[in-house]
Short mmCIF file of C-alpha atoms in Angstrom, two decimals:
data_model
loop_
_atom_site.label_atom_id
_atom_site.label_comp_id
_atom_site.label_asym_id
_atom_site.label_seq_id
_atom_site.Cartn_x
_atom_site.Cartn_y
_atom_site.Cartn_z
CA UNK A 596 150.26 83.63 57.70
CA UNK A 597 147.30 85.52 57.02
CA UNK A 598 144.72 86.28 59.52
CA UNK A 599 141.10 84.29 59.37
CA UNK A 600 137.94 86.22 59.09
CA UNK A 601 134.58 85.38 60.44
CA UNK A 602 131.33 87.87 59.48
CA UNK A 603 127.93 88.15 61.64
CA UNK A 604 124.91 89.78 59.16
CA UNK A 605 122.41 91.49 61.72
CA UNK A 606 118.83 91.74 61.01
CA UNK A 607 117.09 94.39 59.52
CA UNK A 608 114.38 93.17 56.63
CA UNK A 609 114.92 95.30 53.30
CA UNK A 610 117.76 97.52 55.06
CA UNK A 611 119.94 94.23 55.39
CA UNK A 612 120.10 94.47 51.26
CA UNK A 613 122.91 96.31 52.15
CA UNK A 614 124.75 93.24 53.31
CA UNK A 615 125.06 92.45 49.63
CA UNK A 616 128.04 95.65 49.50
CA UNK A 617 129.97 93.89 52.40
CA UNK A 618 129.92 90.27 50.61
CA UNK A 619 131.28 92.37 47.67
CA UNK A 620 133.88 93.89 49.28
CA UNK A 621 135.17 90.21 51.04
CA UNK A 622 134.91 89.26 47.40
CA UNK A 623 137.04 92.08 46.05
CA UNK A 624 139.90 91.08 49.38
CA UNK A 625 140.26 87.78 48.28
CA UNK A 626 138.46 87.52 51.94
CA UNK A 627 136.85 83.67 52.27
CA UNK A 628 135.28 83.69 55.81
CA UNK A 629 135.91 80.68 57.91
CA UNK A 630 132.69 81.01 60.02
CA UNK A 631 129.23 83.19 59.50
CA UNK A 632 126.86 84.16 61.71
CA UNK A 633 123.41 85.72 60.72
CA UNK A 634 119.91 87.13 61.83
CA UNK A 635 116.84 87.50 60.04
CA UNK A 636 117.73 88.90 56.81
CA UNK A 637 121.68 88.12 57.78
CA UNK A 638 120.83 84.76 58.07
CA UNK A 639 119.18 84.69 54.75
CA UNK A 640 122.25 86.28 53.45
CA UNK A 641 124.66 84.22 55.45
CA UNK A 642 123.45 81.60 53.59
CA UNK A 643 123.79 82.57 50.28
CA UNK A 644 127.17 83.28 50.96
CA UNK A 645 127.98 80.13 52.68
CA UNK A 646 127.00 78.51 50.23
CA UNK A 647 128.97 79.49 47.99
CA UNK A 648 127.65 82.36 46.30
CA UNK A 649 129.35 85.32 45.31
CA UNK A 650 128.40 88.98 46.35
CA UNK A 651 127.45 89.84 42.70
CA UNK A 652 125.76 86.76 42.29
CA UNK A 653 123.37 87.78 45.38
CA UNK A 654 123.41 91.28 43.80
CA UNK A 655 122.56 90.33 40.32
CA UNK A 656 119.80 87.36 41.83
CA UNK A 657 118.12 90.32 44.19
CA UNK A 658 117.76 92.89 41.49
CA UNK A 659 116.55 90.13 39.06
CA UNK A 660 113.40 89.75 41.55
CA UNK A 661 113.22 92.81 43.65
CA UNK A 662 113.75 95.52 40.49
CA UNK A 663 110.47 93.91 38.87
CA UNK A 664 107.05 94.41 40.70
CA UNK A 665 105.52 91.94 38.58
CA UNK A 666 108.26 89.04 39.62
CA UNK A 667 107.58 90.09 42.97
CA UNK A 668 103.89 89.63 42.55
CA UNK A 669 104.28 86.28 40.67
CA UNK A 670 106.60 84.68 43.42
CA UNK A 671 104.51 86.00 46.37
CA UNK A 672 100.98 84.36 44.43
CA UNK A 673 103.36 80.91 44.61
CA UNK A 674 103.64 81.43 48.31
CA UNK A 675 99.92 82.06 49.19
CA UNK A 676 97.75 78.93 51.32
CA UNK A 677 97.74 75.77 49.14
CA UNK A 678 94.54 75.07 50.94
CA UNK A 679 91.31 77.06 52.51
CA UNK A 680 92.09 74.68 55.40
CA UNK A 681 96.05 75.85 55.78
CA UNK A 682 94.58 79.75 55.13
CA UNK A 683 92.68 79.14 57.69
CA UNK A 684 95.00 77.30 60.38
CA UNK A 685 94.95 78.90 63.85
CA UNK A 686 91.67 81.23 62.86
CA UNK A 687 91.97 83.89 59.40
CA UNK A 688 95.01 85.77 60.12
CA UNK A 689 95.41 87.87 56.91
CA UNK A 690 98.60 89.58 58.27
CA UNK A 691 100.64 86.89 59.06
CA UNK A 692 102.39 85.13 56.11
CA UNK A 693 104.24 81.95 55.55
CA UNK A 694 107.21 82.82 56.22
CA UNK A 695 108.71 79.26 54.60
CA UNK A 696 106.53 79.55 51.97
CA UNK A 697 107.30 82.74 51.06
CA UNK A 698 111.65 81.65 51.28
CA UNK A 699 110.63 78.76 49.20
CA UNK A 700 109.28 81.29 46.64
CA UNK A 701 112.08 83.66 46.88
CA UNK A 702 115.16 81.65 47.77
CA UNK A 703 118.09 81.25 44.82
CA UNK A 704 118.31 77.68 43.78
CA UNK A 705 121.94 77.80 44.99
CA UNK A 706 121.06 77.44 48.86
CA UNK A 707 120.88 73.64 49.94
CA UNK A 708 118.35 71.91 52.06
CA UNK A 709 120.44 71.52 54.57
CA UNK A 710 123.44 73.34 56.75
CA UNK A 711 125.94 70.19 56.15
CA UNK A 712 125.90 71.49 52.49
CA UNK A 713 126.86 74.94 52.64
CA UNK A 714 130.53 75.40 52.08
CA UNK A 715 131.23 77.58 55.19
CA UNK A 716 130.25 77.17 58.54
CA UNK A 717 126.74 79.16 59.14
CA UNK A 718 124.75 79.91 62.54
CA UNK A 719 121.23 80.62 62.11
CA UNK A 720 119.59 82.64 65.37
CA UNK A 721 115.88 82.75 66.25
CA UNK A 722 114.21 83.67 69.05
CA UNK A 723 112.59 80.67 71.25
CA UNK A 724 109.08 82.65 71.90
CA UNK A 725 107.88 80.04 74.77
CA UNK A 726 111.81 79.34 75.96
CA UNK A 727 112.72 83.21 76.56
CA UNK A 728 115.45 82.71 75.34
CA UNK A 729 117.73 82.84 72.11
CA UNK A 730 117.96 79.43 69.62
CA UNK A 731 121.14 79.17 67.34
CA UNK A 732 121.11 76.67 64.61
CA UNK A 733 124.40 75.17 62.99
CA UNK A 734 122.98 71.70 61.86
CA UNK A 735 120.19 70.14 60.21
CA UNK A 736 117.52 71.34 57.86
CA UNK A 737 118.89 75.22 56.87
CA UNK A 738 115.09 76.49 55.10
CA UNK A 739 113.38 76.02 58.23
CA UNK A 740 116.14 77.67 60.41
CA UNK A 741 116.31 80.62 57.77
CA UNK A 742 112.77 81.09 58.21
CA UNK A 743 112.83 80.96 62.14
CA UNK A 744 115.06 84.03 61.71
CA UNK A 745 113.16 85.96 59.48
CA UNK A 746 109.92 85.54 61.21
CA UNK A 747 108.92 89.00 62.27
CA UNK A 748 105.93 89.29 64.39
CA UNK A 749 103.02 90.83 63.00
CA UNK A 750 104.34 90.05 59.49
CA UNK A 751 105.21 86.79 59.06
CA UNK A 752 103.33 83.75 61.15
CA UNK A 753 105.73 82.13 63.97
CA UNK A 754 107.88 79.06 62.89
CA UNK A 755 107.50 76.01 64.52
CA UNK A 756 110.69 73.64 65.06
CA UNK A 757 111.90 70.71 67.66
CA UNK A 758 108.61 71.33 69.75
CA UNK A 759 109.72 75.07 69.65
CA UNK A 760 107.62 78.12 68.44
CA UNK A 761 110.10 80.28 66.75
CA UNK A 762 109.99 83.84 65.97
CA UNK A 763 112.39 86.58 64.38
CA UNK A 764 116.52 86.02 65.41
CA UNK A 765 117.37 89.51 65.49
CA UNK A 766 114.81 89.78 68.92
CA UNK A 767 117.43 88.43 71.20
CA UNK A 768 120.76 89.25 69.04
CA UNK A 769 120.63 91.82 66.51
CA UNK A 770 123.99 91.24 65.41
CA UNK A 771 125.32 87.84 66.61
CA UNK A 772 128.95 88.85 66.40
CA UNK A 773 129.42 86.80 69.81
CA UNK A 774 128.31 83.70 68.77
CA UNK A 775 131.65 83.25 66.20
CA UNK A 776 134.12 85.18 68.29
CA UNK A 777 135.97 82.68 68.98
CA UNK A 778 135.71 80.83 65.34
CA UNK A 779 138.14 83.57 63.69
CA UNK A 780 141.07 85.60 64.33
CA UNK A 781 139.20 88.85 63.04
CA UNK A 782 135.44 89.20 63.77
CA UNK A 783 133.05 92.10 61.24
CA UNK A 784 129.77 92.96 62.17
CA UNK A 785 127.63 94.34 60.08
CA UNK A 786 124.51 96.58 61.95
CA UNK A 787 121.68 97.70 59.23
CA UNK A 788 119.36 97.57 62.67
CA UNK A 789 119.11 101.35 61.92
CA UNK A 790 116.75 103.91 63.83
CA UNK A 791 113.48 106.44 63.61
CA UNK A 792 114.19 108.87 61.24
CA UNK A 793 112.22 112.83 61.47
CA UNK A 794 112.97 113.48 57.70
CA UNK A 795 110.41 111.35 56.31
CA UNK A 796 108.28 110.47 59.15
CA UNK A 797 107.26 113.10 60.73
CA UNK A 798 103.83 111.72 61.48
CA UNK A 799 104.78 108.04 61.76
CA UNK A 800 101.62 105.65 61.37
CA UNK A 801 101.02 102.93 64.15
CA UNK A 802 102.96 100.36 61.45
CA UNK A 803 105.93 102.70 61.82
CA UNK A 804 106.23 103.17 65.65
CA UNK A 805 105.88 99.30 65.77
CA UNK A 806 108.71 98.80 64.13
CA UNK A 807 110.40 101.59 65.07
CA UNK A 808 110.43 100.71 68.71
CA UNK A 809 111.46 97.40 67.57
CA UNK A 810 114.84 99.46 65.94
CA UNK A 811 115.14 101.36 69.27
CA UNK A 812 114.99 98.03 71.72
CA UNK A 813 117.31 96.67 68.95
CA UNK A 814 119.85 98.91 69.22
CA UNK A 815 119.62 99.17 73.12
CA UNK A 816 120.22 95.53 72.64
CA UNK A 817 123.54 95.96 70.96
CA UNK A 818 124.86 98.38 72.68
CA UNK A 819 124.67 96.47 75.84
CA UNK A 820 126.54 93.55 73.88
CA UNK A 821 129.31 96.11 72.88
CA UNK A 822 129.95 97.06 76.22
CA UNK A 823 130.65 93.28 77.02
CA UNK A 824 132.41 91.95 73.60
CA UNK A 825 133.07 93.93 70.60
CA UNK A 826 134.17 92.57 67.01
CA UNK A 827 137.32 93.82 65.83
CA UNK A 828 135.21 95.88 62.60
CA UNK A 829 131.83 96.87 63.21
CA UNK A 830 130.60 98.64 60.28
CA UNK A 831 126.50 100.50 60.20
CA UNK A 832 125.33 101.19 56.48
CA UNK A 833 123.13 104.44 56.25
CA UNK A 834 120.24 102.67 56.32
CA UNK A 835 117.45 104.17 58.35
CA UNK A 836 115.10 106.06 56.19
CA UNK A 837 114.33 102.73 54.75
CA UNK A 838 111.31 100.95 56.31
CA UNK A 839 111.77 96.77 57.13
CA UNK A 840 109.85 96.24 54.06
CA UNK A 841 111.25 98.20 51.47
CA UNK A 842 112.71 95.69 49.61
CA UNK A 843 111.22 97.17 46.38
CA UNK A 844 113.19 100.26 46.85
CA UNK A 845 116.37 98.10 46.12
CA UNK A 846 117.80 100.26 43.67
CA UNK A 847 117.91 103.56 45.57
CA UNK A 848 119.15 101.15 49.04
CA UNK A 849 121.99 99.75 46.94
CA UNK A 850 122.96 103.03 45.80
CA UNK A 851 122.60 104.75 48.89
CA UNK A 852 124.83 102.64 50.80
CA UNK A 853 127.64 101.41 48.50
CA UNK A 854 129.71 103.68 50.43
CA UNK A 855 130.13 101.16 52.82
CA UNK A 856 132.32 98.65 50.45
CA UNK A 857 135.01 101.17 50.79
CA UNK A 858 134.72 101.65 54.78
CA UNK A 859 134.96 97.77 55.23
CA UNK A 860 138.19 97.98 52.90
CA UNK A 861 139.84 100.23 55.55
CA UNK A 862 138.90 99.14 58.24
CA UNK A 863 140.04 95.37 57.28
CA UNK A 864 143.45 97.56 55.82
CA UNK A 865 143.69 98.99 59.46
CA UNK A 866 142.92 95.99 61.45
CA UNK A 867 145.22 93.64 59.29
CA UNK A 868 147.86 96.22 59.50
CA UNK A 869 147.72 96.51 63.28
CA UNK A 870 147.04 92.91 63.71
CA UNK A 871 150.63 92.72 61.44
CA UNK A 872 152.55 94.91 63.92
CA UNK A 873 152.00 93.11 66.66
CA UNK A 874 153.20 90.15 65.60
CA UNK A 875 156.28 92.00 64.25
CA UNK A 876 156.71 93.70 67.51
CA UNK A 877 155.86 90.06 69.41
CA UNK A 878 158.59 88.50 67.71
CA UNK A 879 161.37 91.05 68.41
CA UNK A 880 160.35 90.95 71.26
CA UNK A 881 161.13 87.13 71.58
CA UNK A 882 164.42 87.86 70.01
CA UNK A 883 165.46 89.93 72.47
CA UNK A 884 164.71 87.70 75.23
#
């Protein structure tokens, strides 16, 4: 009988593009994964794949949008205030976006209004700003959950849901490999957290060491989760000289990371062969007794 799978996307804005090379790769297995798990962009890309979308057809949608400044320009003119009175809401706050606006505008067609929809199980994570704590969402309406998780501070405006101000999922749990470790016999995570580079950076801007502490306390934060739980594949795209909003460098991220399709492949080889040995082993060992 063949081992399940379940997959946890971690956040990363433009860097989790790469996440589109791992869906490929499941694709290419004949891999369906029972349960999915995803943060900020993961979430967004959890999605797509739960519902039912294929890695190509995320690829092919992305580049579509991302590969044209103009489209990009277009869709982000449909997300702006409907109102001077919305524009306006909570004082003029000309760097915070609408997050759910902004999904609305961007979103494929293909992910449903709600999580009973999608085709595979999907947690959403966001971090409960008032609560101190992390919020996981399996149920209910899936756009507002998605946009929950991608809410990064000083970017995007918080999201509010159930009485509960909502800000970016990959805060609390970068990588929320934990939350389906028990939904599959073999867990992947997928890390495109990524770190300060020197190479390009040398002088990094107040933007960048915002965001690059935000990789650092990241990473701290999964490292500290590996020591407790680990997934059986944890795989970390070369990601880091891209900055959290990139995505208009998609071409050169895609191409820069496609390695990664291959190191998924063995390491799913490996673990499926060890995970095969045992059992042959196990039931010798049962023979014998």
């Amino acid at each position: 009988m063949s081992p399940t799978f379940g997959i946890a996307f971690g956040g990363g804005g433009a860097r989790g593009l790469a996440h589109i090379h791992v869906i490929e790769a499941l694709d290419e297995l004949g891999i369906k994964p029972v349960a999915i798990a995803g943060s900020s962009i993961g979430a967004i890309m959890g999605a797509g794949m739960a519902a039912g979308m294929t890695g190509k057809e995320i690829h092919d949608y992305a580049r579509s949008i991302l590969g044209r400044r103009a489209e990009v320009a277009s869709r982000m003119w449909r997300a702006r205030p409907g109102t001077i009175a919305e524009a306006m809401q909570n004082g003029i706050r000309v760097s915070q976006f609408n997050v759910e606006r902004i999904l609305k505008a961007f979103l494929p067609e293909s992910i449903p209004e709600t999580f009973a929809e999608l085709k595979i199980p999907l947690k959403v994570t966001a971090t409960d700003y008032f609560g101190h704590k992390l919020a996981v969402f399996d149920e209910g309406d899936l756009h507002s959950a998605l946009a929950a998780s991608a809410a990064i501070p000083a970017v995007f405006r918080p999201v509010t849901r159930d009485g509960r101000l909502l800000i970016d999922g990959g805060i609390y749990n970068p990588v929320p490999f934990d939350l389906i470790e028990n939904d599959a016999d073999i867990i992947i995570g997928v890390d495109v957290v990524g770190a300060p580079e020197e190479a390009d950076r040398k002088h990094p801007t107040s933007v960048d060491l915002m965001f690059g502490a935000t990789q650092l306390m990241m990473q701290s934060i999964i490292a500290n989760k590996l020591k407790q739980c680990q997934p059986d594949i944890l795989v970390r795209p070369a990601v880091s000289k891209y900055r959290v909003l990139d995505f208009l460098k998609i071409d050169a991220l895609m191409n820069e990371t496609a390695d990664i399709k291959d190191q998924l492949k063995r390491e799913v080889a490996r673990v499926v062969e060890a995970r095969n040995g045992a059992a042959i082993k196990g039931g010798r060992g049962k023979k014998a007794g």
